[in-house]
CSV table of C-alpha atoms in Angstrom, one decimal:
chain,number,residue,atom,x,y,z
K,1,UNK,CA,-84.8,169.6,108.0
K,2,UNK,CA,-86.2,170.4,104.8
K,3,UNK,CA,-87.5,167.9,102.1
K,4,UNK,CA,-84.8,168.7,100.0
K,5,UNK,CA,-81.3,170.9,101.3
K,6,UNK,CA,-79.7,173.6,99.2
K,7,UNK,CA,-75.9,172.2,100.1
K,8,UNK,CA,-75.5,168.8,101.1
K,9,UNK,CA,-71.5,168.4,102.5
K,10,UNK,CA,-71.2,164.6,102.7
K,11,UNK,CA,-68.0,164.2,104.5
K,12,UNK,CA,-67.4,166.0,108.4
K,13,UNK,CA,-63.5,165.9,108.5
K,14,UNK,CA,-61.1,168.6,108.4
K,15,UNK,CA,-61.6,169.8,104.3
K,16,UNK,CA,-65.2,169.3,104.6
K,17,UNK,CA,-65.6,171.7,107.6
K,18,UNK,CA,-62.7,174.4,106.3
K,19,UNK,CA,-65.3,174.7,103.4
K,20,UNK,CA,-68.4,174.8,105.8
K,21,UNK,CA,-66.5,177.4,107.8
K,22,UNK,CA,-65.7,179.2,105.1
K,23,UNK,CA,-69.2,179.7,103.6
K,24,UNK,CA,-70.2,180.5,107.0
K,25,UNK,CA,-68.0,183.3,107.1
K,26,UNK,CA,-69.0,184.7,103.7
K,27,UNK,CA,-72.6,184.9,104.6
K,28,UNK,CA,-73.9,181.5,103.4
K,29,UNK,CA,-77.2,180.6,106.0
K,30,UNK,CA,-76.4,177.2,108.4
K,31,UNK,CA,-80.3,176.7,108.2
K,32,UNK,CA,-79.4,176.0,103.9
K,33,UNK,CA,-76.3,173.6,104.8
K,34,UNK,CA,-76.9,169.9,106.1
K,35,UNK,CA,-73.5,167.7,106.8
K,36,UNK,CA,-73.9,164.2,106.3
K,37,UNK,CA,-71.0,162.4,108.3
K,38,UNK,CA,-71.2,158.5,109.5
K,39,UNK,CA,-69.5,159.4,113.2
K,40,UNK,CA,-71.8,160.2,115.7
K,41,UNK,CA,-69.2,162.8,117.9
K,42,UNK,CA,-68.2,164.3,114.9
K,43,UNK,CA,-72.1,165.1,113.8
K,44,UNK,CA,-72.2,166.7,117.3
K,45,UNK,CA,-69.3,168.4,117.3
K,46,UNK,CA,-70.2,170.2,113.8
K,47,UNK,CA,-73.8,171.0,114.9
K,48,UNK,CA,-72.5,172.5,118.1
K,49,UNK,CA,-69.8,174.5,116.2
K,50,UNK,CA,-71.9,175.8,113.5
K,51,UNK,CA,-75.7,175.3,113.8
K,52,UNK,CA,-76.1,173.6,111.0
K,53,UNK,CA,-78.3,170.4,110.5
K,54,UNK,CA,-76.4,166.9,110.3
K,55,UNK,CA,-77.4,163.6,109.1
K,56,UNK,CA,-75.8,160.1,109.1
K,57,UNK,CA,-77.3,159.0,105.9
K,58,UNK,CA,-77.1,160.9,102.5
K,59,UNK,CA,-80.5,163.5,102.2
K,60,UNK,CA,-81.6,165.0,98.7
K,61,UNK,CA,-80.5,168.1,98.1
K,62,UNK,CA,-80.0,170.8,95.4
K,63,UNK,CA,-76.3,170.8,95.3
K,64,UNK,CA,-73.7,168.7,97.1
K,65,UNK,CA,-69.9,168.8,97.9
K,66,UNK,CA,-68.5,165.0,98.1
K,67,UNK,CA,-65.3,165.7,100.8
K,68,UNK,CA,-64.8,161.9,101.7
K,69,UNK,CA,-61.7,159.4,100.9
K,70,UNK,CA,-61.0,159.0,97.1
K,71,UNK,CA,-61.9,155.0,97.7
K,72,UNK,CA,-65.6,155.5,98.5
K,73,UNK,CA,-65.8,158.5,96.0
K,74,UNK,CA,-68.1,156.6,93.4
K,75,UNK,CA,-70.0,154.9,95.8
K,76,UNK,CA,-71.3,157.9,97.4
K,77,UNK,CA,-71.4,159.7,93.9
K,78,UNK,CA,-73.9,157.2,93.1
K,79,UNK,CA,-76.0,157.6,96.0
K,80,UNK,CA,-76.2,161.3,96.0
K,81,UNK,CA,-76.4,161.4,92.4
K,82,UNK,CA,-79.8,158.9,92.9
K,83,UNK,CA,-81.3,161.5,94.8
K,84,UNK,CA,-81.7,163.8,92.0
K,85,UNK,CA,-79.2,167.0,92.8
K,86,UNK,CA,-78.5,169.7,90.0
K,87,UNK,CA,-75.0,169.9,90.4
K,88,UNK,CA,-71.8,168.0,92.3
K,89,UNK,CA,-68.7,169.4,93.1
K,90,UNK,CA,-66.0,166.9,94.1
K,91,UNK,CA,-62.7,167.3,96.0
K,92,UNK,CA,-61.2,163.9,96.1
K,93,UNK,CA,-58.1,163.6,95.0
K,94,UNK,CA,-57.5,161.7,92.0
K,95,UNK,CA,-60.8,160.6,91.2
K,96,UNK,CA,-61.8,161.1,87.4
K,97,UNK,CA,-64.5,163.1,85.9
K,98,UNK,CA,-65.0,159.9,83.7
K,99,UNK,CA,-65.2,158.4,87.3
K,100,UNK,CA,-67.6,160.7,88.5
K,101,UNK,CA,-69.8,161.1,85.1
K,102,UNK,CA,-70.2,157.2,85.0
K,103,UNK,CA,-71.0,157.0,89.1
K,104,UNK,CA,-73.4,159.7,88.7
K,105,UNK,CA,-75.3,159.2,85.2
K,106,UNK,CA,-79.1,157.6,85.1
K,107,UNK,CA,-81.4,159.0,82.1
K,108,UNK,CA,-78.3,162.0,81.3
K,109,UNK,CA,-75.7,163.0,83.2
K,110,UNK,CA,-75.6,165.6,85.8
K,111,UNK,CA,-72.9,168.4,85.5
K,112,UNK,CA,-69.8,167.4,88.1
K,113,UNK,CA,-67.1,170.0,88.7
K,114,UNK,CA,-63.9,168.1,89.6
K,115,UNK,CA,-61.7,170.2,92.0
K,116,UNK,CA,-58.1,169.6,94.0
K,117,UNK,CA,-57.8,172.0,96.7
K,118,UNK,CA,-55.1,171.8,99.6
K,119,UNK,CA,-55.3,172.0,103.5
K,120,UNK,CA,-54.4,175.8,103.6
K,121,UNK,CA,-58.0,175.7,103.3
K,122,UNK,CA,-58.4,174.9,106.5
K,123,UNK,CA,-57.0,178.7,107.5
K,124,UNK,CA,-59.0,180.2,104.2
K,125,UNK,CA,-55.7,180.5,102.3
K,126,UNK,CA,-56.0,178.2,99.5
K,127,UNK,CA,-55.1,177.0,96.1
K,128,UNK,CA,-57.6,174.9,94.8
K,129,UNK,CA,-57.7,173.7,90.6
K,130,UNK,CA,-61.2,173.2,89.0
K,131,UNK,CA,-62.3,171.2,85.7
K,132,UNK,CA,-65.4,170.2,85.1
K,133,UNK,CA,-67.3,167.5,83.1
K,134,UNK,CA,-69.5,168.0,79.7
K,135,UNK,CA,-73.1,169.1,81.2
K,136,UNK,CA,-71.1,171.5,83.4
K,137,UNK,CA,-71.1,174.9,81.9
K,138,UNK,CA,-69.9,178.4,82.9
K,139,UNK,CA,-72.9,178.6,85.5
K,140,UNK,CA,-71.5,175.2,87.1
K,141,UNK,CA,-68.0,175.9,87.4
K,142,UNK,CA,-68.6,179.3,88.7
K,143,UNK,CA,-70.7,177.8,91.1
K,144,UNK,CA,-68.0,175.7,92.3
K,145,UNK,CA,-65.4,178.5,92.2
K,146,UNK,CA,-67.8,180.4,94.5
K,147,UNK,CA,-67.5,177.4,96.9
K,148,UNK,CA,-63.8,177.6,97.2
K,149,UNK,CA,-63.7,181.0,97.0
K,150,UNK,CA,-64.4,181.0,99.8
K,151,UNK,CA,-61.7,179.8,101.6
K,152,UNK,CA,-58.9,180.7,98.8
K,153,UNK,CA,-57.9,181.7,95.4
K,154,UNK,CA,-59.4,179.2,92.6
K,155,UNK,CA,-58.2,178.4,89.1
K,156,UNK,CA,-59.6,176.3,86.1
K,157,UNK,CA,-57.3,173.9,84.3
K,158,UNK,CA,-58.2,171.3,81.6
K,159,UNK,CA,-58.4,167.9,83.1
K,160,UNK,CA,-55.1,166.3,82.0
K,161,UNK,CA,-53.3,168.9,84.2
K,162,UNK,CA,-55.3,168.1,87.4
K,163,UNK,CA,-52.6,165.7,88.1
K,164,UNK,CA,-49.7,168.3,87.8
K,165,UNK,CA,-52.1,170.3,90.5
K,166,UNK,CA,-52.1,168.1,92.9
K,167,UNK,CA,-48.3,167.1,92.6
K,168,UNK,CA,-47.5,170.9,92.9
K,169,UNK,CA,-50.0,172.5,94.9
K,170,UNK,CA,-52.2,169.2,96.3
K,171,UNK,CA,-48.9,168.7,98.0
K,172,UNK,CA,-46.6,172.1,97.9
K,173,UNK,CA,-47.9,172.4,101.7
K,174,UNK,CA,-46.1,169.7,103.1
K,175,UNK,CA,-42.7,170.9,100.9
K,176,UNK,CA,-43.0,174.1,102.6
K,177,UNK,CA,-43.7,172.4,106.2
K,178,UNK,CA,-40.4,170.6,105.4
K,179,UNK,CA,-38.8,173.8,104.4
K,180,UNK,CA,-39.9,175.2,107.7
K,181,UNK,CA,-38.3,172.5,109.7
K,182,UNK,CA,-35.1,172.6,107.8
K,183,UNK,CA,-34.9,176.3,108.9
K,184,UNK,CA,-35.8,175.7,112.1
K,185,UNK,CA,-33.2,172.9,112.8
K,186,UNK,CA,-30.4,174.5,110.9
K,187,UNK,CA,-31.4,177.8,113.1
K,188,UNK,CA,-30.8,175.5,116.0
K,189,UNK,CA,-27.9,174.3,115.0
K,190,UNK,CA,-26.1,178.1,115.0
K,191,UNK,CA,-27.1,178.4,118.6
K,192,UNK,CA,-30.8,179.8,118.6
K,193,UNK,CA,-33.4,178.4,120.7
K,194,UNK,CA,-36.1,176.3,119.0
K,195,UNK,CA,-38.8,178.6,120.0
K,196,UNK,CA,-37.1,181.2,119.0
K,197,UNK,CA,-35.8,179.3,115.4
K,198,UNK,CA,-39.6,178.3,115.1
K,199,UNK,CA,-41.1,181.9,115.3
K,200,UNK,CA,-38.5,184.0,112.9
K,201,UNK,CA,-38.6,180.6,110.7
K,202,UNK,CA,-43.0,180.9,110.4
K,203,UNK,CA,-42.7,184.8,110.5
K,204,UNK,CA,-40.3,184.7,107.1
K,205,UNK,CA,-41.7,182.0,105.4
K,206,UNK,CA,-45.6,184.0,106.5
K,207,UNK,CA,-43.8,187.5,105.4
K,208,UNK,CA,-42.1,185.9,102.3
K,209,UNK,CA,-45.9,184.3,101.3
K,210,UNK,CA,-47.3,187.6,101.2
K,211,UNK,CA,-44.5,189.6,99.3
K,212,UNK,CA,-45.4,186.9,96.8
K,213,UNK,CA,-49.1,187.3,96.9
K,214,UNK,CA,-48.1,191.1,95.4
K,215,UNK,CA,-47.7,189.6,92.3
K,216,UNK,CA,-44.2,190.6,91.6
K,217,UNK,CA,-42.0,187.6,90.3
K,218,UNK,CA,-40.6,185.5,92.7
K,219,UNK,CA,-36.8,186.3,90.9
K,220,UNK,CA,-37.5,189.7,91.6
K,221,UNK,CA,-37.6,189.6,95.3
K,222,UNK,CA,-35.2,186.5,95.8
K,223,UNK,CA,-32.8,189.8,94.0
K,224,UNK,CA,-34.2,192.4,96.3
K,225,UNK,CA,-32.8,190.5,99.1
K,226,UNK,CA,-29.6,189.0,97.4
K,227,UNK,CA,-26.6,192.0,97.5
K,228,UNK,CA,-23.5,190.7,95.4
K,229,UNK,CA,-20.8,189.3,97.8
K,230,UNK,CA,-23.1,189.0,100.3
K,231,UNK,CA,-25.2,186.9,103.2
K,232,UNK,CA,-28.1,185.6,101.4
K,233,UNK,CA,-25.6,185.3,97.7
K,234,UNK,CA,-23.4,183.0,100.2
K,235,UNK,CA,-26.5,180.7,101.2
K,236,UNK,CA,-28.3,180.6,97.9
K,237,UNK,CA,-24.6,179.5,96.4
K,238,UNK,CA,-24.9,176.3,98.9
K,239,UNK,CA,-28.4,176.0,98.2
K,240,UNK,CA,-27.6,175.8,94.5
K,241,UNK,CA,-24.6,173.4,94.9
K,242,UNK,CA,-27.0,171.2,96.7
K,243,UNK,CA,-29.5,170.2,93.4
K,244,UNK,CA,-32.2,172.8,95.5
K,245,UNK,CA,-34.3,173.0,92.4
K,246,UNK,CA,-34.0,169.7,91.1
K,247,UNK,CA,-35.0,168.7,94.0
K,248,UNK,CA,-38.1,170.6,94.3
K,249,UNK,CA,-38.5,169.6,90.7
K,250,UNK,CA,-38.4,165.4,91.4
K,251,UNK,CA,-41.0,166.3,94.3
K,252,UNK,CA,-43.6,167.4,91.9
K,253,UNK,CA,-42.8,165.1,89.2
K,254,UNK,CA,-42.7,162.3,91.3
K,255,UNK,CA,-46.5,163.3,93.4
K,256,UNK,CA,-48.0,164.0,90.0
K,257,UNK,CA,-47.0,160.3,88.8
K,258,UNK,CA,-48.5,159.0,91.9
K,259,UNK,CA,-51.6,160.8,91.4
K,260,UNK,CA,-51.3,159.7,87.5
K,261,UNK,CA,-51.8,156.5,89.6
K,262,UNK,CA,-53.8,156.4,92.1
K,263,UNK,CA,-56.6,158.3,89.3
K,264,UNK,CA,-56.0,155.1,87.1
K,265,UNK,CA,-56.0,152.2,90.0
């Protein structure tokens, strides 16, 4: 290993490696990554998978993604940041810039982009929010947006609506998952098989995903597929009556609060 690695990853689990997998794929060199990961079978695993170099302690390096639990974030800011890198990129949830400014700051701070991506990630689909701190220009944060780039779309917010991020798309994956399995069971219960509920449930909600990824309005095509007096106007009716958008509405709401909290504990 090199004195000092271009990209140091310093967490091995599943977000870590969806981004080291994803640079992979888009031409990024194993021989410039190092993964710095505390469990022994998991350091073997990665360096089997990928060829890349793996450490159990944190190594200098140029740049560095910190993709462990929000708990241990500043701790391990600290210690990367006391090894002199240009540039961190961060991924816990709910940690701070002003978190990661005052973890990482000696003689002057060093720039620290701030990002909330979500486990579609881990299948290079997706939606990560980026913000960074005061010494992190345009050069920084298109830096980082190259990083998750490459494993989905990437937009910059101001700070104050990381929170709203995370409650919307931090989370939106597990409200779709549940969408999924309400399908699924109320397909079930009209007589289909569960294998077959399961596949035309994942097949319209994978179809459906990429209609919207045209970029025509989500009203648009709910009317494409909505003929007065019919079907889909009978179950969108119930749907309605049923406080659907309120609903989805209190999710959001409620997993921005707790991230609200969670950045403030």
């Amino acid at each position: 290993m090199a004195d000092r690695v271009e990209l140091l990853i310093v967490g091995g689990g599943k977000m870590g490696e969806a981004l080291l997998g994803g640079l992979l794929a888009a031409g990024r060199s194993a021989e410039s990554i190092c993964i710095a990961e505390p469990i022994a079978a998991r350091r073997d695993e990665l360096a089997s998978r990928y060829g890349v170099a793996v450490s159990e302690q944190i190594v200098p390096c140029w740049d560095a993604i910190l993709a462990t639990k929000p708990d241990v974030i500043p701790a391990v800011a600290r210690q990367v940041a006391d090894l002199g890198p240009n540039r961190i990129l961060s991924i816990a949830a709910g940690v701070t810039l002003d978190t990661l400014t005052q973890a990482t700051t000696h003689d002057q701070p060093i720039a620290v982009v701030r990002a909330m991506p979500n486990t579609p990630a881990l299948v290079s689909e997706g939606a990560a929010a980026i913000c960074g701190n005061e010494a992190a220009g345009e050069a920084e944060l298109a830096w980082a947006e190259g990083i998750l780039g490459a494993v989905g779309r990437v937009v910059r917010v101001p700070e104050h609506l990381m929170d709203a991020v995370t409650g919307l798309s931090g989370s939106g994956p597990a409200y779709v998952f549940l969408v999924a399995e309400a399908l699924i069971e109320a397909g079930v219960l009209m007589g289909l098989g569960r294998p077959v509920a399961t596949e035309l449930a994942s097949q319209t909600l994978l179809g459906s995903a990429k209609l919207l990824a045209e970029g025509r309005p989500p009203a648009e095509l709910r009317a494409d597929v909505t003929s007065p007096g019919g079907t889909t106007a009978a179950g969108l009716r119930e749907l309605e009556r049923h406080g659907i958008r309120a609903a989805f509405a209190a999710a959001v709401e409620a997993a921005t609060r707790r991230s609200i909290e969670l950045g403030t504990a």
